[in-house]
Amino acid sequence: MGEILSKILTYIFVIIIYLFIYAIIRMIYFDIRAMNRKKSGGLADAYLKLINLRRDLDFNIDESYELEDDEVIGRGAKCTLRLPDKYLSVRHCRIYKADGSFFIEDLDSTNGTFLNGDELGDEAVELIDGDKISIGRLNFIFVMPKGVDE
Amino acid sequence: MSYARSMKPLFYIILLNAVGAALISISGGARSPEALVLTGAICVVSIICYTVVSFAGFGDPYLFLIISMLGSVGGIMQLRIRTAYGVRQLKWFLLGTACYFLAMLIFLAMRKILPRLTPLYVGVSVALYAATLVFGRTSHGSRNWIVIGGDNGLSIQPSELIRIFFVLTLAAIFTAQPDKNSKKKKKADGDKPFGLRPNAARLLSASAVTAVNLGFLLLQREWGIALLFFATYFFFIYVYGASRGYLLLNAAAAVGVGAVSLKYMGHIQTRVEAWLNPFADASGKGYQITQSLFAIGEGGFVGRGIGEGSVYFIPEVHSDFIFSAICEEMGILGGFAIVMLYFVLTYRGFKIALACTNRFNKAVAFGLSLMLGLQSFIIIGGVTKMIPLTGITLPFISYGGSSMLTTFAAYGILQAISALKEETTDEL
Amino acid sequence: MNSNKKIVVTLVFMCALFFSVFIYLTYFQLFKADDLVSSNYNRRLWEKEESVLRGSILDRGGLVLAESEVENGSQKRVYPYGSLYAHVIGYNTRSYGKTNLELSFNDYLLKTESLTEIIQYGMDMGTENGELKRGCDLITTIDHDLMRTAASAMNGRNGAVVAIVPSTGEVVCLYSGPSFDPNEDELVKNWADLSEDENSPFLPRATKGLYAPGSTFKIAVAAAALENGYDDFTVDDEGSVKIDGRVFRNAGGSEYGEIGLREGFKHSSNVFFSRLGVELGAETLKKAAEDFMITKKIPFDIETSASAWSYGSDMGKTELASVGIGQGKLLTTPLNMAVVAAAVANDGIMMKPYLVQSVVSPNGVSVYEAEPEAFGRVAPAVVTDALGDYMLACVESGTGVNARIRGIDVAGKTGTAQNEREGRDHAWFVGFAPKDDPQIAVAVFQEYSGSSGGAACAPIARKIMQQWLEG
């Protein structure tokens, strides 16, 4: 019996090493992505600018985040934009681009998503340059320098 | 960095230790409570260190995670080979962790003066070599051990420690700020064809230091470390501006030394013969390598199971040949996993070097990660007969205190450099 | 920064180094490891072998042909019939490794239990009293009595006797001579002499000896003629014929006059078949040889040599004529010719020959069972029917009369193949019986016999067939 059991456990042992490597590489990947976001400022259509004072927050956060065509913001590992604020839901809200405009949508977050002080309902709302977005303890300004279409 | 760190890797380390402990206990015989406590301790230490590094802002959080993983695999394999080895190995690991942070703190504290200590590095290295030659003890054809306190005393392999000094020396030489004298000299001799490019003095002193190191190592017959030093030196001069001609000259010199030693030194001849045709003398010169290859071959892709292999047929299985044992029991897929861990570790080291803005720190980070990556390749390639076998340890997995502690210290320095990098980017 | 770029290059180099380990190890494991681990220096092999009492090898009736005994704590392989089975079972030694069945079924001989048993009873059975676990036994298709008859009939002459059950492909007799004693003590004692012996006792002639098939190849040529509408092809046989300047003669210079395929086959007329070969042409001849597997290696339970057809698509007339009578650059094994005879006997369907009937675990559970398997059809049944008639005529009143058995229709074909030794022709006989309900197909071969197939081999084939049909 021992032979087969130790074989199976050995497989598990090796698989754990691979899972570990996968987890590390994934983290590194997110790291690099975050770094690239930081570096290539100004090239994207739109970005979120933090208006909290960073020293008021007890976690690390960047001054600005570029927005790609579809971003899910939240605390969870699967979010495209991960923010470590514990007042955020795992999947908090989504900002996406459609017909040249950006829209924001709440993803049933516990503490809600606020646009210029008003809590978002079930429907997505179009974002305009200068809108203030509040999620958890974080406040951002939505910046879209080039304007919409036209 | 700006997001919650995943706890998954830690979870896997704990899981791996648990599965490993289960494997060790079902494989019969050795059921040492001490071993269980120690594997538990490894998990706890990993959690603490990871948390400390992540939240105290000590820079790169991956280094220690990967090292913990390698150390855990090494500990399990040592326990499987012999409980006593495993227990001692795990203790070395815990002690190594202390070395890691100690080295980190020392580097952080002394970072301003370290670039100017070239003579000290060379001096300490030479002193260690001399001590080895005078007091050293020969084992397996290499005179590389110093034993303190009789037969059961502490054995130290000074060359393991010299690795760090060697990298520091090269880094200091290549990033030294030219003083006024040499600047004048440069201007005066600017048009002459030889030795007068700004870099020439550095290249020559680096070559001289390397030659001294190699000389001592060859006297001690430490071919593995000599090869490692030369390869590290070679990439250093490549990165720090040696011309193609100078690189070729160095390569030619290495080939020359190799050819001469091949002709006149029986020790080297034996190794090359055993590499080219191990079966010509499979019970003699080729014994180690053939037994290693049998182990890898029997392991196949998925291995025979931890505790099920016949690893005791492999000579030196707990130190240089540990990778063969891993391949026999976990298959080459297990071996691939180990190689990938070393690769990710090397990658992180290079990444730290690339992100670094301080020239000296950059050179140190580059040198250490290059050297340790090369070291794992040299021994893995050696035991699989990809390249001639030269005795050298597999970092964090091979049994041995000197190797464990000094490798930990080397990565501790890398950790310090990555912490400094964060400091600077935050300031900017 | 410039140094950053070079650091990246170094990183890429490191990446390549690590990646090369992956490639090297995969290559090593796929192509090198299997050969390597079977080295005698691999102590794991002995360890594995010593931990299991190697299974026995039995004949079809359950007679033990090879078994292992424990002597002073180590195992010893015993072959009670000495040299008789050295070319079937082979040997199992530490000094010289393994051959034949001992090699190809090694894993089974060391396999201690089947998967179903593990599920049924759990593992680690039969280890009480510190006794060794037993490996599985091989039950072969070999008939020991036929082997003994073959050995005594060959009477020490070099050659081979192969007998096959045509409907299944079971090999019931696989005799090769000369042979050697495979018991390890004897082997160690005689190794040097055996390796230098000019009779090559280490060559398993039945499976690995390559010889010109001579007139037995006319079976394939006749099949090709019948298939391609040369039923009415006739030749005026004047005892010899000149083709492109080369003279082809009948054996003994006999003249048969105006003959067709049937008469030509019966008398094994070289004049007729050399002319027929030219007539059929390269492509048809090659296809006939291919159909009867005379260009290929026969897959078998032990190692075999591939038969050789060493012509390109362009063949001269003399070459065509030579092949027509089974000479030329054409080589085959006795096993291959037995398979040819069996295919004709089995209405044109060639069965894959096999040597191991089943593998049985120590608890009597079957872990391997041979299934009769067809290679395919070598010729339509009408053609093989006609061939059967020709072969019957050959034994009744042609060159093969020495194979005649009272009361049984025997079909056969003789062959006398010229070779590099002048006057020392190889002798062949292939055939099957009874003609209308074939129970056995045989190939008998004598190396450098010097006499004709009809004289040297037909009587041996007769004995084998008779014994099988009576037994």
mmCIF file with all atom_site columns, C-alpha atoms in Angstrom, chain C residues 315-441:
data_model
loop_
_atom_site.group_PDB
_atom_site.id
_atom_site.type_symbol
_atom_site.label_atom_id
_atom_site.label_alt_id
_atom_site.label_comp_id
_atom_site.label_asym_id
_atom_site.label_entity_id
_atom_site.label_seq_id
_atom_site.pdbx_PDB_ins_code
_atom_site.Cartn_x
_atom_site.Cartn_y
_atom_site.Cartn_z
_atom_site.occupancy
_atom_site.B_iso_or_equiv
_atom_site.pdbx_formal_charge
_atom_site.auth_seq_id
_atom_site.auth_comp_id
_atom_site.auth_asym_id
_atom_site.auth_atom_id
_atom_site.pdbx_PDB_model_num
ATOM 1   C CA . MET C 1 315 ? 15.344 -4.005  -62.355 1.00 0.00 ? 315 MET C CA 1
ATOM 2   C CA . GLY C 1 316 ? 17.158 -5.569  -65.313 1.00 0.00 ? 316 GLY C CA 1
ATOM 3   C CA . LYS C 1 317 ? 15.859 -8.710  -67.004 1.00 0.00 ? 317 LYS C CA 1
ATOM 4   C CA . THR C 1 318 ? 18.414 -10.990 -65.350 1.00 0.00 ? 318 THR C CA 1
ATOM 5   C CA . GLU C 1 319 ? 17.515 -9.533  -61.987 1.00 0.00 ? 319 GLU C CA 1
ATOM 6   C CA . LEU C 1 320 ? 13.825 -10.151 -62.654 1.00 0.00 ? 320 LEU C CA 1
ATOM 7   C CA . ALA C 1 321 ? 14.608 -13.694 -63.700 1.00 0.00 ? 321 ALA C CA 1
ATOM 8   C CA . SER C 1 322 ? 16.729 -14.281 -60.572 1.00 0.00 ? 322 SER C CA 1
ATOM 9   C CA . VAL C 1 323 ? 14.005 -13.008 -58.281 1.00 0.00 ? 323 VAL C CA 1
ATOM 10  C CA . GLY C 1 324 ? 11.494 -15.176 -60.172 1.00 0.00 ? 324 GLY C CA 1
ATOM 11  C CA . ILE C 1 325 ? 13.344 -18.226 -58.854 1.00 0.00 ? 325 ILE C CA 1
ATOM 12  C CA . GLY C 1 326 ? 13.984 -16.792 -55.408 1.00 0.00 ? 326 GLY C CA 1
ATOM 13  C CA . GLN C 1 327 ? 17.630 -15.899 -55.878 1.00 0.00 ? 327 GLN C CA 1
ATOM 14  C CA . GLY C 1 328 ? 19.228 -12.534 -56.272 1.00 0.00 ? 328 GLY C CA 1
ATOM 15  C CA . LYS C 1 329 ? 19.308 -9.827  -53.646 1.00 0.00 ? 329 LYS C CA 1
ATOM 16  C CA . LEU C 1 330 ? 16.471 -11.271 -51.670 1.00 0.00 ? 330 LEU C CA 1
ATOM 17  C CA . LEU C 1 331 ? 16.831 -12.481 -48.089 1.00 0.00 ? 331 LEU C CA 1
ATOM 18  C CA . THR C 1 332 ? 14.347 -13.799 -45.583 1.00 0.00 ? 332 THR C CA 1
ATOM 19  C CA . THR C 1 333 ? 14.075 -15.678 -42.285 1.00 0.00 ? 333 THR C CA 1
ATOM 20  C CA . PRO C 1 334 ? 12.696 -19.201 -41.733 1.00 0.00 ? 334 PRO C CA 1
ATOM 21  C CA . LEU C 1 335 ? 10.007 -17.670 -39.513 1.00 0.00 ? 335 LEU C CA 1
ATOM 22  C CA . ASN C 1 336 ? 8.952  -15.446 -42.392 1.00 0.00 ? 336 ASN C CA 1
ATOM 23  C CA . MET C 1 337 ? 8.638  -18.422 -44.769 1.00 0.00 ? 337 MET C CA 1
ATOM 24  C CA . ALA C 1 338 ? 6.579  -20.337 -42.192 1.00 0.00 ? 338 ALA C CA 1
ATOM 25  C CA . VAL C 1 339 ? 4.263  -17.327 -41.987 1.00 0.00 ? 339 VAL C CA 1
ATOM 26  C CA . VAL C 1 340 ? 4.011  -17.381 -45.804 1.00 0.00 ? 340 VAL C CA 1
ATOM 27  C CA . ALA C 1 341 ? 2.981  -21.041 -45.800 1.00 0.00 ? 341 ALA C CA 1
ATOM 28  C CA . ALA C 1 342 ? 0.499  -20.399 -42.986 1.00 0.00 ? 342 ALA C CA 1
ATOM 29  C CA . ALA C 1 343 ? -1.052 -17.523 -44.934 1.00 0.00 ? 343 ALA C CA 1
ATOM 30  C CA . VAL C 1 344 ? -1.612 -19.744 -47.978 1.00 0.00 ? 344 VAL C CA 1
ATOM 31  C CA . ALA C 1 345 ? -3.099 -22.395 -45.679 1.00 0.00 ? 345 ALA C CA 1
ATOM 32  C CA . ASN C 1 346 ? -5.394 -19.840 -44.021 1.00 0.00 ? 346 ASN C CA 1
ATOM 33  C CA . ASP C 1 347 ? -7.180 -18.861 -47.268 1.00 0.00 ? 347 ASP C CA 1
ATOM 34  C CA . GLY C 1 348 ? -4.851 -15.961 -47.857 1.00 0.00 ? 348 GLY C CA 1
ATOM 35  C CA . ILE C 1 349 ? -5.194 -14.295 -44.498 1.00 0.00 ? 349 ILE C CA 1
ATOM 36  C CA . MET C 1 350 ? -1.827 -13.822 -42.826 1.00 0.00 ? 350 MET C CA 1
ATOM 37  C CA . MET C 1 351 ? -1.959 -14.129 -39.055 1.00 0.00 ? 351 MET C CA 1
ATOM 38  C CA . LYS C 1 352 ? 0.584  -12.398 -36.825 1.00 0.00 ? 352 LYS C CA 1
ATOM 39  C CA . PRO C 1 353 ? 2.767  -15.110 -35.284 1.00 0.00 ? 353 PRO C CA 1
ATOM 40  C CA . TYR C 1 354 ? 3.059  -15.206 -31.500 1.00 0.00 ? 354 TYR C CA 1
ATOM 41  C CA . LEU C 1 355 ? 4.980  -17.126 -28.921 1.00 0.00 ? 355 LEU C CA 1
ATOM 42  C CA . VAL C 1 356 ? 3.360  -16.227 -25.613 1.00 0.00 ? 356 VAL C CA 1
ATOM 43  C CA . GLN C 1 357 ? -0.177 -17.486 -25.108 1.00 0.00 ? 357 GLN C CA 1
ATOM 44  C CA . SER C 1 358 ? -0.787 -15.843 -21.759 1.00 0.00 ? 358 SER C CA 1
ATOM 45  C CA . VAL C 1 359 ? 0.815  -14.437 -18.634 1.00 0.00 ? 359 VAL C CA 1
ATOM 46  C CA . VAL C 1 360 ? -0.591 -15.675 -15.359 1.00 0.00 ? 360 VAL C CA 1
ATOM 47  C CA . SER C 1 361 ? -0.058 -14.192 -11.923 1.00 0.00 ? 361 SER C CA 1
ATOM 48  C CA . PRO C 1 362 ? 0.953  -16.449 -9.016  1.00 0.00 ? 362 PRO C CA 1
ATOM 49  C CA . ASN C 1 363 ? -2.699 -16.542 -7.956  1.00 0.00 ? 363 ASN C CA 1
ATOM 50  C CA . GLY C 1 364 ? -3.800 -17.770 -11.338 1.00 0.00 ? 364 GLY C CA 1
ATOM 51  C CA . VAL C 1 365 ? -5.187 -14.480 -12.595 1.00 0.00 ? 365 VAL C CA 1
ATOM 52  C CA . SER C 1 366 ? -4.452 -13.809 -16.241 1.00 0.00 ? 366 SER C CA 1
ATOM 53  C CA . VAL C 1 367 ? -2.659 -10.516 -16.756 1.00 0.00 ? 367 VAL C CA 1
ATOM 54  C CA . TYR C 1 368 ? -2.002 -10.870 -20.490 1.00 0.00 ? 368 TYR C CA 1
ATOM 55  C CA . GLU C 1 369 ? -3.776 -12.925 -23.106 1.00 0.00 ? 369 GLU C CA 1
ATOM 56  C CA . ALA C 1 370 ? -2.626 -13.165 -26.710 1.00 0.00 ? 370 ALA C CA 1
ATOM 57  C CA . GLU C 1 371 ? -5.338 -12.408 -29.242 1.00 0.00 ? 371 GLU C CA 1
ATOM 58  C CA . PRO C 1 372 ? -4.989 -13.862 -32.740 1.00 0.00 ? 372 PRO C CA 1
ATOM 59  C CA . GLU C 1 373 ? -4.484 -10.917 -35.037 1.00 0.00 ? 373 GLU C CA 1
ATOM 60  C CA . ALA C 1 374 ? -4.423 -10.764 -38.841 1.00 0.00 ? 374 ALA C CA 1
ATOM 61  C CA . PHE C 1 375 ? -1.804 -8.752  -40.744 1.00 0.00 ? 375 PHE C CA 1
ATOM 62  C CA . GLY C 1 376 ? -4.144 -8.719  -43.695 1.00 0.00 ? 376 GLY C CA 1
ATOM 63  C CA . ARG C 1 377 ? -4.916 -10.645 -46.836 1.00 0.00 ? 377 ARG C CA 1
ATOM 64  C CA . VAL C 1 378 ? -1.941 -11.690 -48.957 1.00 0.00 ? 378 VAL C CA 1
ATOM 65  C CA . ALA C 1 379 ? -4.018 -12.956 -51.901 1.00 0.00 ? 379 ALA C CA 1
ATOM 66  C CA . PRO C 1 380 ? -7.675 -13.704 -52.746 1.00 0.00 ? 380 PRO C CA 1
ATOM 67  C CA . ALA C 1 381 ? -8.949 -17.096 -51.566 1.00 0.00 ? 381 ALA C CA 1
ATOM 68  C CA . VAL C 1 382 ? -9.253 -18.340 -55.180 1.00 0.00 ? 382 VAL C CA 1
ATOM 69  C CA . VAL C 1 383 ? -5.566 -17.722 -55.648 1.00 0.00 ? 383 VAL C CA 1
ATOM 70  C CA . THR C 1 384 ? -4.509 -19.459 -52.424 1.00 0.00 ? 384 THR C CA 1
ATOM 71  C CA . ASP C 1 385 ? -6.855 -22.355 -53.298 1.00 0.00 ? 385 ASP C CA 1
ATOM 72  C CA . ALA C 1 386 ? -5.062 -22.791 -56.592 1.00 0.00 ? 386 ALA C CA 1
ATOM 73  C CA . LEU C 1 387 ? -1.674 -22.428 -54.847 1.00 0.00 ? 387 LEU C CA 1
ATOM 74  C CA . GLY C 1 388 ? -2.761 -25.118 -52.398 1.00 0.00 ? 388 GLY C CA 1
ATOM 75  C CA . ASP C 1 389 ? -3.498 -27.409 -55.344 1.00 0.00 ? 389 ASP C CA 1
ATOM 76  C CA . TYR C 1 390 ? -0.096 -26.715 -56.884 1.00 0.00 ? 390 TYR C CA 1
ATOM 77  C CA . MET C 1 391 ? 1.615  -27.339 -53.553 1.00 0.00 ? 391 MET C CA 1
ATOM 78  C CA . LEU C 1 392 ? -0.343 -30.570 -53.138 1.00 0.00 ? 392 LEU C CA 1
ATOM 79  C CA . ALA C 1 393 ? 0.785  -31.659 -56.603 1.00 0.00 ? 393 ALA C CA 1
ATOM 80  C CA . CYS C 1 394 ? 4.357  -30.766 -55.664 1.00 0.00 ? 394 CYS C CA 1
ATOM 81  C CA . VAL C 1 395 ? 4.241  -33.169 -52.702 1.00 0.00 ? 395 VAL C CA 1
ATOM 82  C CA . GLU C 1 396 ? 2.158  -35.840 -54.450 1.00 0.00 ? 396 GLU C CA 1
ATOM 83  C CA . SER C 1 397 ? 4.279  -36.126 -57.554 1.00 0.00 ? 397 SER C CA 1
ATOM 84  C CA . GLY C 1 398 ? 6.833  -33.327 -57.696 1.00 0.00 ? 398 GLY C CA 1
ATOM 85  C CA . THR C 1 399 ? 9.977  -32.298 -55.835 1.00 0.00 ? 399 THR C CA 1
ATOM 86  C CA . GLY C 1 400 ? 8.374  -32.652 -52.415 1.00 0.00 ? 400 GLY C CA 1
ATOM 87  C CA . VAL C 1 401 ? 7.408  -36.309 -52.401 1.00 0.00 ? 401 VAL C CA 1
ATOM 88  C CA . ASN C 1 402 ? 9.476  -36.937 -49.271 1.00 0.00 ? 402 ASN C CA 1
ATOM 89  C CA . ALA C 1 403 ? 6.911  -34.957 -47.264 1.00 0.00 ? 403 ALA C CA 1
ATOM 90  C CA . ARG C 1 404 ? 4.048  -37.240 -48.226 1.00 0.00 ? 404 ARG C CA 1
ATOM 91  C CA . ILE C 1 405 ? 2.014  -38.673 -45.334 1.00 0.00 ? 405 ILE C CA 1
ATOM 92  C CA . ARG C 1 406 ? -0.235 -41.663 -45.909 1.00 0.00 ? 406 ARG C CA 1
ATOM 93  C CA . GLY C 1 407 ? -3.877 -40.673 -45.776 1.00 0.00 ? 407 GLY C CA 1
ATOM 94  C CA . ILE C 1 408 ? -3.230 -36.966 -45.435 1.00 0.00 ? 408 ILE C CA 1
ATOM 95  C CA . ASP C 1 409 ? -3.037 -34.369 -48.201 1.00 0.00 ? 409 ASP C CA 1
ATOM 96  C CA . VAL C 1 410 ? 0.178  -32.466 -47.660 1.00 0.00 ? 410 VAL C CA 1
ATOM 97  C CA . ALA C 1 411 ? 0.823  -29.241 -49.568 1.00 0.00 ? 411 ALA C CA 1
ATOM 98  C CA . GLY C 1 412 ? 4.378  -28.031 -49.879 1.00 0.00 ? 412 GLY C CA 1
ATOM 99  C CA . LYS C 1 413 ? 7.183  -26.424 -51.810 1.00 0.00 ? 413 LYS C CA 1
ATOM 100 C CA . THR C 1 414 ? 10.846 -27.258 -51.794 1.00 0.00 ? 414 THR C CA 1
ATOM 101 C CA . GLY C 1 415 ? 13.678 -24.834 -52.235 1.00 0.00 ? 415 GLY C CA 1
ATOM 102 C CA . THR C 1 416 ? 17.385 -25.095 -52.873 1.00 0.00 ? 416 THR C CA 1
ATOM 103 C CA . ALA C 1 417 ? 19.079 -21.761 -52.598 1.00 0.00 ? 417 ALA C CA 1
ATOM 104 C CA . GLN C 1 418 ? 22.477 -21.023 -54.037 1.00 0.00 ? 418 GLN C CA 1
ATOM 105 C CA . ASN C 1 419 ? 24.735 -18.931 -51.876 1.00 0.00 ? 419 ASN C CA 1
ATOM 106 C CA . GLU C 1 420 ? 28.287 -17.718 -51.594 1.00 0.00 ? 420 GLU C CA 1
ATOM 107 C CA . ARG C 1 421 ? 29.556 -21.240 -50.925 1.00 0.00 ? 421 ARG C CA 1
ATOM 108 C CA . GLU C 1 422 ? 29.777 -23.220 -54.150 1.00 0.00 ? 422 GLU C CA 1
ATOM 109 C CA . GLY C 1 423 ? 28.062 -26.601 -53.900 1.00 0.00 ? 423 GLY C CA 1
ATOM 110 C CA . ARG C 1 424 ? 26.745 -25.942 -50.376 1.00 0.00 ? 424 ARG C CA 1
ATOM 111 C CA . ASP C 1 425 ? 23.212 -24.825 -51.225 1.00 0.00 ? 425 ASP C CA 1
ATOM 112 C CA . HIS C 1 426 ? 20.715 -23.931 -48.503 1.00 0.00 ? 426 HIS C CA 1
ATOM 113 C CA . ALA C 1 427 ? 17.821 -26.387 -48.384 1.00 0.00 ? 427 ALA C CA 1
ATOM 114 C CA . TRP C 1 428 ? 14.223 -25.348 -47.755 1.00 0.00 ? 428 TRP C CA 1
ATOM 115 C CA . PHE C 1 429 ? 10.835 -26.931 -47.387 1.00 0.00 ? 429 PHE C CA 1
ATOM 116 C CA . VAL C 1 430 ? 7.671  -25.019 -46.596 1.00 0.00 ? 430 VAL C CA 1
ATOM 117 C CA . GLY C 1 431 ? 4.226  -26.536 -46.463 1.00 0.00 ? 431 GLY C CA 1
ATOM 118 C CA . PHE C 1 432 ? 1.040  -27.265 -44.571 1.00 0.00 ? 432 PHE C CA 1
ATOM 119 C CA . ALA C 1 433 ? -1.385 -30.102 -43.885 1.00 0.00 ? 433 ALA C CA 1
ATOM 120 C CA . PRO C 1 434 ? -4.034 -31.287 -44.286 1.00 0.00 ? 434 PRO C CA 1
ATOM 121 C CA . LYS C 1 435 ? -4.522 -29.375 -47.482 1.00 0.00 ? 435 LYS C CA 1
ATOM 122 C CA . ASP C 1 436 ? -8.289 -28.858 -47.140 1.00 0.00 ? 436 ASP C CA 1
ATOM 123 C CA . ASP C 1 437 ? -8.363 -28.196 -43.410 1.00 0.00 ? 437 ASP C CA 1
ATOM 124 C CA . PRO C 1 438 ? -4.881 -26.961 -42.519 1.00 0.00 ? 438 PRO C CA 1
ATOM 125 C CA . GLN C 1 439 ? -3.872 -27.590 -38.901 1.00 0.00 ? 439 GLN C CA 1
ATOM 126 C CA . ILE C 1 440 ? -0.196 -26.808 -39.185 1.00 0.00 ? 440 ILE C CA 1
ATOM 127 C CA . ALA C 1 441 ? 2.176  -24.916 -41.447 1.00 0.00 ? 441 ALA C CA 1
#
